[in-house]
Amino acid sequence: KAGVTQTPRYLIKTRGQQVTLSCSPISGHRSVSWYQQTPGQGLQFLFEYFSETQRNKGNFPGRFSGRQFSNSRSEMNVSTLELGDSALYLCASSGPGNEKLFFGSGTQLSVL
Amino acid sequence: AQTVTQSQPEMSVQEAETVTLSCTYDTSESDYYLFWYKQPPSRQMILVIRQEAYKQQNATENRFSVNFQKAAKSFSLKISDSQLGDAAMYFCAYRSANEAGNMLTFGGGTRLMVKP
């Protein structure tokens, strides 16, 4: 089985732009979660989607949004980028029972 | 809100020796899950071990074991016979069992260095 795939691996944007990150979960997994990892704030939960519906949401501004498609693939969008949005964005998927989260290798976003 | 604290930013251990990483958490819930994740330089988070709060028996996975003290809200990870491949960032994480979904609260992490 293929693991969780995140694209792209690296991304460089400038302030004010918007960005879309993609996550393909493990086949059969319907839950996809997103986390932001920074040296200062550590790992923080952004949101989770399950069967195309947002199930949980972290404490991030409305510039951060996401969606999930019928094939469980998920996208995360950040609008009006700020320097502080520079981070590693991790996606994780889980299957029935939600017992384990499987993470991708992340997308490293740099905002200049 | 739950919080997770890892008080050791860095730890080092000699190859083949044993090391213990500390984690404390704060919650008012009685039912929850605790996890240790490993993040090597590849950046991919890998689940090391998982503990259900209602189970008194400490979880064990090969060379990895935990010391779960529910009353003290402590959840330490012991790595026995340390190997060079164990060098990584280790994160302790909490998940409520009362909410649907996979919202994890992470600690700040401990960087483990393994000396040959």
Short mmCIF file of N, CA and C in Angstrom, two decimals, chain A residues 46-92:
data_model
loop_
_atom_site.label_atom_id
_atom_site.label_comp_id
_atom_site.label_asym_id
_atom_site.label_seq_id
_atom_site.Cartn_x
_atom_site.Cartn_y
_atom_site.Cartn_z
N LEU A 46 -4.51 21.94 12.47
CA LEU A 46 -5.24 22.90 11.63
C LEU A 46 -6.69 22.50 11.48
N PHE A 47 -6.93 21.37 10.86
CA PHE A 47 -8.29 20.85 10.68
C PHE A 47 -8.25 19.41 10.23
N GLU A 48 -9.43 18.79 10.30
CA GLU A 48 -9.59 17.40 9.88
C GLU A 48 -10.83 17.28 9.02
N TYR A 49 -10.72 16.47 7.99
CA TYR A 49 -11.84 16.18 7.13
C TYR A 49 -12.14 14.69 7.16
N PHE A 50 -13.43 14.40 7.13
CA PHE A 50 -13.88 13.01 7.10
C PHE A 50 -15.06 12.93 6.15
N SER A 51 -14.94 12.09 5.15
CA SER A 51 -16.01 11.93 4.16
C SER A 51 -16.48 13.29 3.64
N GLU A 52 -15.53 14.11 3.26
CA GLU A 52 -15.75 15.40 2.59
C GLU A 52 -16.31 16.49 3.52
N THR A 53 -16.39 16.20 4.82
CA THR A 53 -16.92 17.18 5.78
C THR A 53 -15.84 17.52 6.79
N GLN A 54 -15.77 18.80 7.14
CA GLN A 54 -14.81 19.18 8.18
C GLN A 54 -15.32 18.71 9.53
N ARG A 55 -14.51 17.90 10.21
CA ARG A 55 -14.95 17.30 11.47
C ARG A 55 -14.41 18.05 12.69
N ASN A 56 -13.20 18.57 12.55
CA ASN A 56 -12.60 19.33 13.63
C ASN A 56 -11.81 20.49 13.06
N LYS A 57 -11.67 21.53 13.84
CA LYS A 57 -10.93 22.70 13.38
C LYS A 57 -10.09 23.25 14.52
N GLY A 58 -8.85 23.59 14.21
CA GLY A 58 -7.96 24.18 15.20
C GLY A 58 -8.14 25.69 15.24
N ASN A 59 -7.28 26.33 16.00
CA ASN A 59 -7.39 27.76 16.22
C ASN A 59 -6.51 28.55 15.25
N PHE A 60 -6.91 28.56 14.01
CA PHE A 60 -6.19 29.28 12.97
C PHE A 60 -7.14 30.27 12.29
N PRO A 61 -6.59 31.36 11.75
CA PRO A 61 -7.47 32.35 11.09
C PRO A 61 -8.13 31.79 9.84
N GLY A 62 -9.14 32.49 9.38
CA GLY A 62 -9.91 32.04 8.24
C GLY A 62 -9.14 31.98 6.93
N ARG A 63 -7.92 32.55 6.94
CA ARG A 63 -7.08 32.46 5.73
C ARG A 63 -6.69 31.00 5.43
N PHE A 64 -6.77 30.18 6.45
CA PHE A 64 -6.46 28.76 6.29
C PHE A 64 -7.77 28.01 6.05
N SER A 65 -7.83 27.32 4.95
CA SER A 65 -9.05 26.56 4.63
C SER A 65 -8.66 25.24 3.99
N GLY A 66 -9.61 24.36 3.92
CA GLY A 66 -9.32 23.08 3.31
C GLY A 66 -10.57 22.49 2.69
N ARG A 67 -10.36 21.39 2.04
CA ARG A 67 -11.49 20.65 1.51
C ARG A 67 -11.05 19.22 1.24
N GLN A 68 -12.05 18.37 1.10
CA GLN A 68 -11.76 16.97 0.80
C GLN A 68 -12.67 16.54 -0.34
N PHE A 69 -12.11 15.77 -1.23
CA PHE A 69 -12.84 15.31 -2.40
C PHE A 69 -13.42 13.92 -2.16
N SER A 70 -14.24 13.49 -3.09
CA SER A 70 -14.93 12.20 -2.91
C SER A 70 -13.95 11.02 -2.88
N ASN A 71 -12.76 11.19 -3.44
CA ASN A 71 -11.77 10.10 -3.39
C ASN A 71 -10.87 10.22 -2.14
N SER A 72 -11.27 11.07 -1.20
CA SER A 72 -10.60 11.32 0.08
C SER A 72 -9.35 12.19 -0.03
N ARG A 73 -8.90 12.50 -1.22
CA ARG A 73 -7.78 13.44 -1.34
C ARG A 73 -8.18 14.78 -0.76
N SER A 74 -7.21 15.45 -0.16
CA SER A 74 -7.52 16.72 0.50
C SER A 74 -6.58 17.81 0.01
N GLU A 75 -7.07 19.00 0.02
CA GLU A 75 -6.26 20.18 -0.29
C GLU A 75 -6.38 21.17 0.85
N MET A 76 -5.30 21.90 1.06
CA MET A 76 -5.28 22.96 2.05
C MET A 76 -4.88 24.25 1.33
N ASN A 77 -5.58 25.30 1.62
CA ASN A 77 -5.33 26.58 0.97
C ASN A 77 -5.02 27.64 2.03
N VAL A 78 -4.01 28.43 1.74
CA VAL A 78 -3.71 29.57 2.59
C VAL A 78 -3.73 30.82 1.71
N SER A 79 -4.57 31.75 2.05
CA SER A 79 -4.66 32.98 1.26
C SER A 79 -3.90 34.10 1.95
N THR A 80 -3.57 35.13 1.19
CA THR A 80 -2.88 36.32 1.70
C THR A 80 -1.74 35.91 2.63
N LEU A 81 -0.77 35.22 2.08
CA LEU A 81 0.32 34.66 2.87
C LEU A 81 1.06 35.72 3.67
N GLU A 82 1.44 35.33 4.88
CA GLU A 82 2.25 36.16 5.76
C GLU A 82 3.57 35.45 6.03
N LEU A 83 4.58 36.23 6.46
CA LEU A 83 5.88 35.62 6.73
C LEU A 83 5.75 34.50 7.76
N GLY A 84 4.87 34.69 8.72
CA GLY A 84 4.69 33.71 9.78
C GLY A 84 4.05 32.41 9.34
N ASP A 85 3.60 32.36 8.10
CA ASP A 85 3.01 31.11 7.59
C ASP A 85 4.09 30.14 7.11
N SER A 86 5.33 30.59 7.11
CA SER A 86 6.44 29.70 6.75
C SER A 86 6.49 28.56 7.74
N ALA A 87 6.39 27.35 7.23
CA ALA A 87 6.28 26.19 8.12
C ALA A 87 6.33 24.91 7.31
N LEU A 88 6.43 23.82 8.05
CA LEU A 88 6.24 22.49 7.46
C LEU A 88 4.78 22.12 7.68
N TYR A 89 4.07 21.81 6.63
CA TYR A 89 2.67 21.42 6.73
C TYR A 89 2.59 19.91 6.54
N LEU A 90 2.09 19.26 7.57
CA LEU A 90 1.99 17.80 7.58
C LEU A 90 0.55 17.37 7.42
N CYS A 91 0.38 16.34 6.64
CA CYS A 91 -0.94 15.75 6.44
C CYS A 91 -0.89 14.33 7.01
N ALA A 92 -2.01 13.90 7.58
CA ALA A 92 -2.07 12.55 8.13
C ALA A 92 -3.41 11.93 7.79
#
